[in-house]
PDB file of C-alpha atoms in Angstrom:
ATOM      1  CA  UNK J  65       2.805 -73.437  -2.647  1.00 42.00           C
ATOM      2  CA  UNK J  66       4.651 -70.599  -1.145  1.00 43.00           C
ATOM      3  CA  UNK J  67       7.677 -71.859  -2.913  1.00 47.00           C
ATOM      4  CA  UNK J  68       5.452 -71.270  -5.971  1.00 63.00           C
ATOM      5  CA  UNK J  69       4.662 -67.480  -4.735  1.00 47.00           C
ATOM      6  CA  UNK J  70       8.393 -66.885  -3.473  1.00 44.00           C
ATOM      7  CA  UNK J  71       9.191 -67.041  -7.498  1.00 46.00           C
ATOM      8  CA  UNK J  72       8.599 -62.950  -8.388  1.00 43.00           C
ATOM      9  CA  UNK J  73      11.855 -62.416  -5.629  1.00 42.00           C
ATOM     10  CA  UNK J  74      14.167 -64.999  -8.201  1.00 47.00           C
ATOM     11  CA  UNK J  75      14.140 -62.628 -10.941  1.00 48.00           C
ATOM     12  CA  UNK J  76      15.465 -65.046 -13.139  1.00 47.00           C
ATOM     13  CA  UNK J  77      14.410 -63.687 -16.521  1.00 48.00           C
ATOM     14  CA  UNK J  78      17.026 -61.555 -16.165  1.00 49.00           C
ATOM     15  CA  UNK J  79      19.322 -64.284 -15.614  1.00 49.00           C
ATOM     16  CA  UNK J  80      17.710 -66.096 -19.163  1.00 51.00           C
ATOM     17  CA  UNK J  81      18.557 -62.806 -21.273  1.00 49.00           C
ATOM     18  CA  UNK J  82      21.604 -62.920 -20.178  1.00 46.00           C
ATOM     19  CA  UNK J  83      22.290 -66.219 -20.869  1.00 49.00           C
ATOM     20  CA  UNK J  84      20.089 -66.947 -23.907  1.00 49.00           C
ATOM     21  CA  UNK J  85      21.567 -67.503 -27.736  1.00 52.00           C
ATOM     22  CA  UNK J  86      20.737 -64.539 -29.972  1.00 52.00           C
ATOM     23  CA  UNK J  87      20.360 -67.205 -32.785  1.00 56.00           C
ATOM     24  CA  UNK J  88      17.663 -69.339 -31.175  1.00 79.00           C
ATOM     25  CA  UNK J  89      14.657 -68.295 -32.391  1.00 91.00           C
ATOM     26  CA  UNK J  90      13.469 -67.953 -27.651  1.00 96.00           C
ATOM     27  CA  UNK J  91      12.332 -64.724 -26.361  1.00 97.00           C
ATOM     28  CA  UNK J  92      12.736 -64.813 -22.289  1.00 97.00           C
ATOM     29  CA  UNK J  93      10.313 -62.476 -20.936  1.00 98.00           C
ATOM     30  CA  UNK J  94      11.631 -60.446 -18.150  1.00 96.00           C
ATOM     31  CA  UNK J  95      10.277 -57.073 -16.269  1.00 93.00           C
ATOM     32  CA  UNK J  96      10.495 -54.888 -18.957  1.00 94.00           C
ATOM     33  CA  UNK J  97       7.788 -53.202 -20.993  1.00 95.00           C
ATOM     34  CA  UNK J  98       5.612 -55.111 -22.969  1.00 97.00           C
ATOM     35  CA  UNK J  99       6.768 -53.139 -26.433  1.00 97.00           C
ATOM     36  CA  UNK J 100      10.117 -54.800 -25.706  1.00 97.00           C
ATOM     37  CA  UNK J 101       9.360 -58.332 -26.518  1.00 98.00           C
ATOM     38  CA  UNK J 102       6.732 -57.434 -28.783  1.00 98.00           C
ATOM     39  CA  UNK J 103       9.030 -55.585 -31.031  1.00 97.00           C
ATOM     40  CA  UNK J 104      12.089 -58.704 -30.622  1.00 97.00           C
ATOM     41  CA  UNK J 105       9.243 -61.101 -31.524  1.00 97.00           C
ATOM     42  CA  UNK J 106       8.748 -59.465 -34.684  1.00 97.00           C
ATOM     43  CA  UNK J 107      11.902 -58.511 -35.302  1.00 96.00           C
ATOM     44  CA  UNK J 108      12.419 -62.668 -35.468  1.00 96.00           C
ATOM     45  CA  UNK J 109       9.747 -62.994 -37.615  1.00 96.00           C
ATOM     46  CA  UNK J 110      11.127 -60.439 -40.186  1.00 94.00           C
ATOM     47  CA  UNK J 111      14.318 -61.869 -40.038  1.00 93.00           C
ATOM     48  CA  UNK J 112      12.585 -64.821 -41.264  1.00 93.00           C
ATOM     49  CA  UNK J 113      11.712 -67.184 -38.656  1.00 94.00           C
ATOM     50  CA  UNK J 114       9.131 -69.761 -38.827  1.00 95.00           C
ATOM     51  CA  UNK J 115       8.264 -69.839 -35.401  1.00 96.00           C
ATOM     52  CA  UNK J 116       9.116 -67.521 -32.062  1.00 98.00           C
ATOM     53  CA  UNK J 117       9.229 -69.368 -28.754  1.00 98.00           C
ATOM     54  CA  UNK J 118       8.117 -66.518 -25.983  1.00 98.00           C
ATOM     55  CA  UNK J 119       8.830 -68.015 -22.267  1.00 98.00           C
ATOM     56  CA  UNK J 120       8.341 -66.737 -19.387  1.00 98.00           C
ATOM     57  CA  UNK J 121       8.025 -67.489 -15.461  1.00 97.00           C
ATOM     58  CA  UNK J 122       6.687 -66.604 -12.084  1.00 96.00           C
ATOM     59  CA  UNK J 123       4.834 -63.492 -12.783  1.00 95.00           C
ATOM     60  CA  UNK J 124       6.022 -62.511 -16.177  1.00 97.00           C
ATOM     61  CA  UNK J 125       3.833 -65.138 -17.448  1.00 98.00           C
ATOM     62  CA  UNK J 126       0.999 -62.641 -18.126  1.00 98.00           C
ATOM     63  CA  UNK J 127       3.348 -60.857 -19.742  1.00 98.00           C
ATOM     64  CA  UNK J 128       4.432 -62.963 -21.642  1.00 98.00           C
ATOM     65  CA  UNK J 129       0.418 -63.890 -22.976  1.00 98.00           C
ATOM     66  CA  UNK J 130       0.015 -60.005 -23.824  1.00 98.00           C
ATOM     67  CA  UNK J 131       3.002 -60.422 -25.904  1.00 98.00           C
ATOM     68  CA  UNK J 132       1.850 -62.975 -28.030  1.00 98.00           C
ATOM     69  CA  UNK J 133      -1.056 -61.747 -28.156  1.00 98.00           C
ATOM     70  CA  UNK J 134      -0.006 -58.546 -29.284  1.00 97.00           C
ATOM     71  CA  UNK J 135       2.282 -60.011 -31.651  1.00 98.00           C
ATOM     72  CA  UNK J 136      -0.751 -61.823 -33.506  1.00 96.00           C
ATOM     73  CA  UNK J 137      -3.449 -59.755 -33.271  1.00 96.00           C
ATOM     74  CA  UNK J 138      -1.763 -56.379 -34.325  1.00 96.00           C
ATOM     75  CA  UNK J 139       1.772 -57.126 -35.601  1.00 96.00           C
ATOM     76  CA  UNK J 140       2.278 -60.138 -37.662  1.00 95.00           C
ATOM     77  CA  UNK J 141      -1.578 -61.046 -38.516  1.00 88.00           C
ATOM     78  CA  UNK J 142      -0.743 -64.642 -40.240  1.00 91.00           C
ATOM     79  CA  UNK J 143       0.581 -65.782 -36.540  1.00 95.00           C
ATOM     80  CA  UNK J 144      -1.048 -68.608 -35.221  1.00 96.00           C
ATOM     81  CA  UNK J 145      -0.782 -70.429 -31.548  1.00 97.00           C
ATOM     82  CA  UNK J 146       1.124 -73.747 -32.114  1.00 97.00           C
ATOM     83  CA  UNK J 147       1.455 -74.506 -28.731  1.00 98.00           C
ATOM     84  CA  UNK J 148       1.293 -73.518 -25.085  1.00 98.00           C
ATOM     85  CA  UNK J 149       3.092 -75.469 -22.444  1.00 98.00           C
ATOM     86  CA  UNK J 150       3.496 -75.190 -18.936  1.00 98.00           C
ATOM     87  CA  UNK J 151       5.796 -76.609 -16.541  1.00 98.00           C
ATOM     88  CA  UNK J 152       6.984 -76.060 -12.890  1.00 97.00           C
ATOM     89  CA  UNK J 153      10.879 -75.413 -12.602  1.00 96.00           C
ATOM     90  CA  UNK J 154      13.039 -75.712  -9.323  1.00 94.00           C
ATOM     91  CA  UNK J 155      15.581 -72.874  -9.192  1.00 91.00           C
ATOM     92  CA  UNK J 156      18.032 -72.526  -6.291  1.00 91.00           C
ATOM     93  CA  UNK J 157      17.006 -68.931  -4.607  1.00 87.00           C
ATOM     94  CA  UNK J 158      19.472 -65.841  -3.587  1.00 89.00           C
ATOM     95  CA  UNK J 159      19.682 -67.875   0.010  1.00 92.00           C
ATOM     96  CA  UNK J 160      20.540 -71.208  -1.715  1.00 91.00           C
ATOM     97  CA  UNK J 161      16.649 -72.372  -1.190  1.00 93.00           C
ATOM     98  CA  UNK J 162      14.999 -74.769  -3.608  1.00 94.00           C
ATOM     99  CA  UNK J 163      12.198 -72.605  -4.304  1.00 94.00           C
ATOM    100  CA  UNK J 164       9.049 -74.063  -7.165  1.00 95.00           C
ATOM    101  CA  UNK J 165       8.484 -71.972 -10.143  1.00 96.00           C
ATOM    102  CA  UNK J 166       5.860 -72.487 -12.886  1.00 98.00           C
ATOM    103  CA  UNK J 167       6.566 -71.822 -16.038  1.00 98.00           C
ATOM    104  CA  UNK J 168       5.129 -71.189 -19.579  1.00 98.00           C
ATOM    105  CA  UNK J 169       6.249 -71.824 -23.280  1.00 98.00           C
ATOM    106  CA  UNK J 170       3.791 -70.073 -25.881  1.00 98.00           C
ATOM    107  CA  UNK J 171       5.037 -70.884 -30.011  1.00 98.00           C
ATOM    108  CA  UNK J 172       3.923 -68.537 -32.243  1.00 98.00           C
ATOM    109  CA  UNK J 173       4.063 -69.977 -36.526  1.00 97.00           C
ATOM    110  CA  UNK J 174       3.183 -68.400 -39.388  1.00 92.00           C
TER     111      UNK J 174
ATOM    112  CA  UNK C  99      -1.234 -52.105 -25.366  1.00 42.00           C
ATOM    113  CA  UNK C 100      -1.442 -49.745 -22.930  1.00 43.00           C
ATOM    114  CA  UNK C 101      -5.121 -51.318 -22.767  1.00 47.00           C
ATOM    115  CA  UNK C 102      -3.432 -54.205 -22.504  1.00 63.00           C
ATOM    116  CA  UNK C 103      -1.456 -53.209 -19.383  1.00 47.00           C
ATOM    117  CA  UNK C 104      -4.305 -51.563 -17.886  1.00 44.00           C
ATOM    118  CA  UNK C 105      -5.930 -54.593 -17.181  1.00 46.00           C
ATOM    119  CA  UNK C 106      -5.073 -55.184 -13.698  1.00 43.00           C
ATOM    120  CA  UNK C 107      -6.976 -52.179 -12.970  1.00 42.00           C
ATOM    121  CA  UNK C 108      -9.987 -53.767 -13.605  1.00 47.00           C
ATOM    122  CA  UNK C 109     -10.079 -56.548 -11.555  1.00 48.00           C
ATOM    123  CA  UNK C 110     -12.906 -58.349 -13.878  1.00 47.00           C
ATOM    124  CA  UNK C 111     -11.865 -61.601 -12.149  1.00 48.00           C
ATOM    125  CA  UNK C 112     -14.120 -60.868  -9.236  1.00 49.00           C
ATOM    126  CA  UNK C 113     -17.371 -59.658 -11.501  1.00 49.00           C
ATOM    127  CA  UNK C 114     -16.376 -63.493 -13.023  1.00 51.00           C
ATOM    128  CA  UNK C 115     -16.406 -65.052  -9.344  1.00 49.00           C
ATOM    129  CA  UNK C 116     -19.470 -63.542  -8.460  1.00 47.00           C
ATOM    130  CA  UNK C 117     -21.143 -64.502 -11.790  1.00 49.00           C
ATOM    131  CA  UNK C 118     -19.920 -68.229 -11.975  1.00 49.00           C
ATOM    132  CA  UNK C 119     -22.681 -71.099 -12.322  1.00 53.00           C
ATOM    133  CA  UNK C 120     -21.127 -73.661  -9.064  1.00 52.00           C
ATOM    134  CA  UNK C 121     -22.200 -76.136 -11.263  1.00 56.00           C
ATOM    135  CA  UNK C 122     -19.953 -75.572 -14.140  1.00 79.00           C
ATOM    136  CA  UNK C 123     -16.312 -77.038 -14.322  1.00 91.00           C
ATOM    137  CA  UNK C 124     -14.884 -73.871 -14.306  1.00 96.00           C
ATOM    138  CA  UNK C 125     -12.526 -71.803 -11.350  1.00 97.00           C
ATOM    139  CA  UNK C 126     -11.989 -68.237 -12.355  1.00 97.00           C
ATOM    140  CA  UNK C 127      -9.076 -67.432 -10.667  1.00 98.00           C
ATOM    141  CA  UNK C 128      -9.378 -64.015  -8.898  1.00 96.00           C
ATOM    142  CA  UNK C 129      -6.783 -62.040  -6.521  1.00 93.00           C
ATOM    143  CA  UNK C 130      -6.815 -64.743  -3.509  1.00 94.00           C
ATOM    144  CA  UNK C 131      -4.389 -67.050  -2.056  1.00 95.00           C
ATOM    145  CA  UNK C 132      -3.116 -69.801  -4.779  1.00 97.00           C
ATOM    146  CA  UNK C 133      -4.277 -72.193  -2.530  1.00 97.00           C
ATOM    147  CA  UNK C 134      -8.161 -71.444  -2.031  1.00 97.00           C
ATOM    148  CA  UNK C 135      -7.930 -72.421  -6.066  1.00 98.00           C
ATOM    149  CA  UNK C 136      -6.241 -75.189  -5.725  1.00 98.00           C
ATOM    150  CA  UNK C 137      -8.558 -76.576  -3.463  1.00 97.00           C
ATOM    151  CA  UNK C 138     -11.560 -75.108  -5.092  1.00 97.00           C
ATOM    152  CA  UNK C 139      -9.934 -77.696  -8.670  1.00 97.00           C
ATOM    153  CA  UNK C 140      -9.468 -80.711  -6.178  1.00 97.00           C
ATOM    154  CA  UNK C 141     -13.007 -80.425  -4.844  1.00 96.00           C
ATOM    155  CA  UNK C 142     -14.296 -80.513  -8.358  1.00 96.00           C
ATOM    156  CA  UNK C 143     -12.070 -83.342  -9.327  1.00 96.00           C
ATOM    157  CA  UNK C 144     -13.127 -85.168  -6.044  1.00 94.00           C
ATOM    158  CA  UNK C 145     -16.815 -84.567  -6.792  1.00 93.00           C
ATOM    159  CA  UNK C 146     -16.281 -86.953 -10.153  1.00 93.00           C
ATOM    160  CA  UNK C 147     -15.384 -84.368 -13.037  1.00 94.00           C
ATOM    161  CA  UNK C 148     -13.140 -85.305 -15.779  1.00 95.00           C
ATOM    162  CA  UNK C 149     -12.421 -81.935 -16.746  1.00 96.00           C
ATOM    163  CA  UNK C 150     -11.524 -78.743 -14.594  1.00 98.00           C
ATOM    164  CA  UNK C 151     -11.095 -75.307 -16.742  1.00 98.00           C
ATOM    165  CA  UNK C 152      -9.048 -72.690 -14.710  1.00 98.00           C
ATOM    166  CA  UNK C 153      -9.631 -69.513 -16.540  1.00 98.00           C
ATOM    167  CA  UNK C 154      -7.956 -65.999 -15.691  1.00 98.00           C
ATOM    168  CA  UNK C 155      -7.214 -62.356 -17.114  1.00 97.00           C
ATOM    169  CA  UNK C 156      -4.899 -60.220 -16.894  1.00 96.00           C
ATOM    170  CA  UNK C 157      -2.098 -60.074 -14.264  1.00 95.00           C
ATOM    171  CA  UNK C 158      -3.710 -63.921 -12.757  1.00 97.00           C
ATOM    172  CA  UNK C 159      -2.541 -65.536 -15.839  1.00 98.00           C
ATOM    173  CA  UNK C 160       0.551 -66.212 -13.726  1.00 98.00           C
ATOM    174  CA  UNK C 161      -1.628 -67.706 -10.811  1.00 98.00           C
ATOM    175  CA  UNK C 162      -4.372 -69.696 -13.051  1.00 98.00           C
ATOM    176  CA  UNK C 163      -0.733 -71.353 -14.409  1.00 98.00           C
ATOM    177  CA  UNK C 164       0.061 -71.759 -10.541  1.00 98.00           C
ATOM    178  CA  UNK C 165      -3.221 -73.442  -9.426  1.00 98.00           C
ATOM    179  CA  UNK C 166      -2.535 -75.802 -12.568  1.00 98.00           C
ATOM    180  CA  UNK C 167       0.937 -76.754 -11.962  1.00 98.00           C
ATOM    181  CA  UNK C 168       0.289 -77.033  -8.508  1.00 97.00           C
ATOM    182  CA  UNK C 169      -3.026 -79.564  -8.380  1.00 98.00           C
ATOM    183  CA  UNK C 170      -1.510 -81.518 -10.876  1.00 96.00           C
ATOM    184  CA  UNK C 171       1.595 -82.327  -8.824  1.00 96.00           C
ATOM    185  CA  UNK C 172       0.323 -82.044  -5.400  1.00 96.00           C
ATOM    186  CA  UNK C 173      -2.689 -83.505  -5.464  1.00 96.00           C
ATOM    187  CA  UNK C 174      -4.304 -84.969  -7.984  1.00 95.00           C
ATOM    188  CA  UNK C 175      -1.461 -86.917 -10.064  1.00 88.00           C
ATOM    189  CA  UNK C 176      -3.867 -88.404 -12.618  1.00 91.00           C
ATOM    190  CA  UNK C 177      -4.761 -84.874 -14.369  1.00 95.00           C
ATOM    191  CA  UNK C 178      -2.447 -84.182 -17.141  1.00 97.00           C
ATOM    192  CA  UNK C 179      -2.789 -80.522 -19.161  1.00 98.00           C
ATOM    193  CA  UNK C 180      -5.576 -81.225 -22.059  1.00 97.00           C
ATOM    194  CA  UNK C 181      -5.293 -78.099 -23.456  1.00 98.00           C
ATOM    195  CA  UNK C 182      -4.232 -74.600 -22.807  1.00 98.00           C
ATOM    196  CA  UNK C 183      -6.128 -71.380 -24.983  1.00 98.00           C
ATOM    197  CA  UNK C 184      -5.118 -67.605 -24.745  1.00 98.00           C
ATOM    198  CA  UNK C 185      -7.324 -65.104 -26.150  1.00 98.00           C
ATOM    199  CA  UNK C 186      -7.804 -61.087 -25.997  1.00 97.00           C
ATOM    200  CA  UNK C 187     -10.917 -59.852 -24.561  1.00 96.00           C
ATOM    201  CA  UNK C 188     -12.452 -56.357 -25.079  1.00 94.00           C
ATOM    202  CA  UNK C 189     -13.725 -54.923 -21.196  1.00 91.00           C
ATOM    203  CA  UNK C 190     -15.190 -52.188 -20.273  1.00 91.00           C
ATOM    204  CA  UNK C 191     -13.145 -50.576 -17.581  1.00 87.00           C
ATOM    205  CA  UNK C 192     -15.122 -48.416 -14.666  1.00 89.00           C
ATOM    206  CA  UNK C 193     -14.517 -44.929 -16.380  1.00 92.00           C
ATOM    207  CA  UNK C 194     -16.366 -46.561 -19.485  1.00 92.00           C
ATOM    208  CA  UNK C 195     -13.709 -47.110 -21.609  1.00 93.00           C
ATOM    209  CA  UNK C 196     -13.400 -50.220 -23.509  1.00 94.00           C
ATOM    210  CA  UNK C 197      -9.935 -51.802 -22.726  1.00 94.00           C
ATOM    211  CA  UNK C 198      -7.981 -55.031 -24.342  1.00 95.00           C
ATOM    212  CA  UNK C 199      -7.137 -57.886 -21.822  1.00 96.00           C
ATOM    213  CA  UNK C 200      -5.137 -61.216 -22.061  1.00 98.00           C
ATOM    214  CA  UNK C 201      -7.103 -64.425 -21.215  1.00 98.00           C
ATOM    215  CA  UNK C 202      -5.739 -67.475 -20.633  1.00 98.00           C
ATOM    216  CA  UNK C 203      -7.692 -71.217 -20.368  1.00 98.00           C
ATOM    217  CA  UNK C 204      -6.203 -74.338 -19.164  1.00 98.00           C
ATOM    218  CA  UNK C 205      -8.031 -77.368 -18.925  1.00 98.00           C
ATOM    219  CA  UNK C 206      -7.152 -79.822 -16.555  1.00 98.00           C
ATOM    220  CA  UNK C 207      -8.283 -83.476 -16.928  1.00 97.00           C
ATOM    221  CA  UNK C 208      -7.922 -87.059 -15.817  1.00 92.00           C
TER     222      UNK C 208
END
């Protein structure tokens, strides 16, 4: 459980955009504004895109609901919820801890 | 979706709390300790529901996915996701103006 809390110090969605393939169709939400994703989510759609994957973890999880959301309710109205998965990761912390950290998928289709 | 990030002004999660039928299957998850959720969800569980619905707004989206991730693989290893719904909700915040806010549902069962 407090491994669970001890996930906002990780910061790892930094470490996923830095990693993450431009050409899979994955937005990693991190700690930036909202607009941000919002704007690469439809940006993937206009390119062509079937389907946007938005993940997120620890606390940018809310985030990461407010940008699909936003996304489907204001930006690309023929977006529908295909699925919403969560998950708990382990992730090694700055101190080399095994620390929990939930996780969410959310797959937006048109 | 600046309404959107206003949300965790609002702190609508306690007016839910206070609100709550006990005899529903439902935790709203507020700004306490993971934990006190998690067992709130067992105690259901233990009194014989088949279903518990964790339901959050706002900036405990992250914690409502916390309390699910963390009663399903700490204690009770039967209940498997059924089924996970986000939504946008129109509040009224305390100066009167109506605001948007993220929702999330996630029904655990077993």
């Amino acid at each position: 459980m407090e491994e669970h809390q001890a996930v906002s110090e990780i910061h790892e969605e930094e470490a996923h955009e830095r990693h993450h393939h431009p050409d899979d169709n994955s937005i990693y939400i991190g700690k930036k504004d909202v607009m941000g994703y919002v704007l690469a989510a439809v940006t993937q759609f206009n390119r062509g895109s079937a389907e946007v994957s938005i993940k997120a973890r620890g606390k940018a999880i809310s985030r990461a609901v407010d940008v699909a959301e936003i996304v489907r309710n204001r930006f690309v109205p023929g977006a529908k919820v295909k699925g919403i998965a969560i998950k708990t990761e382990d992730l090694q912390s700055e101190d080399g801890k095994m620390v929990k950290v939930s996780a969410i998928e959310i797959i937006l289709a048109r």
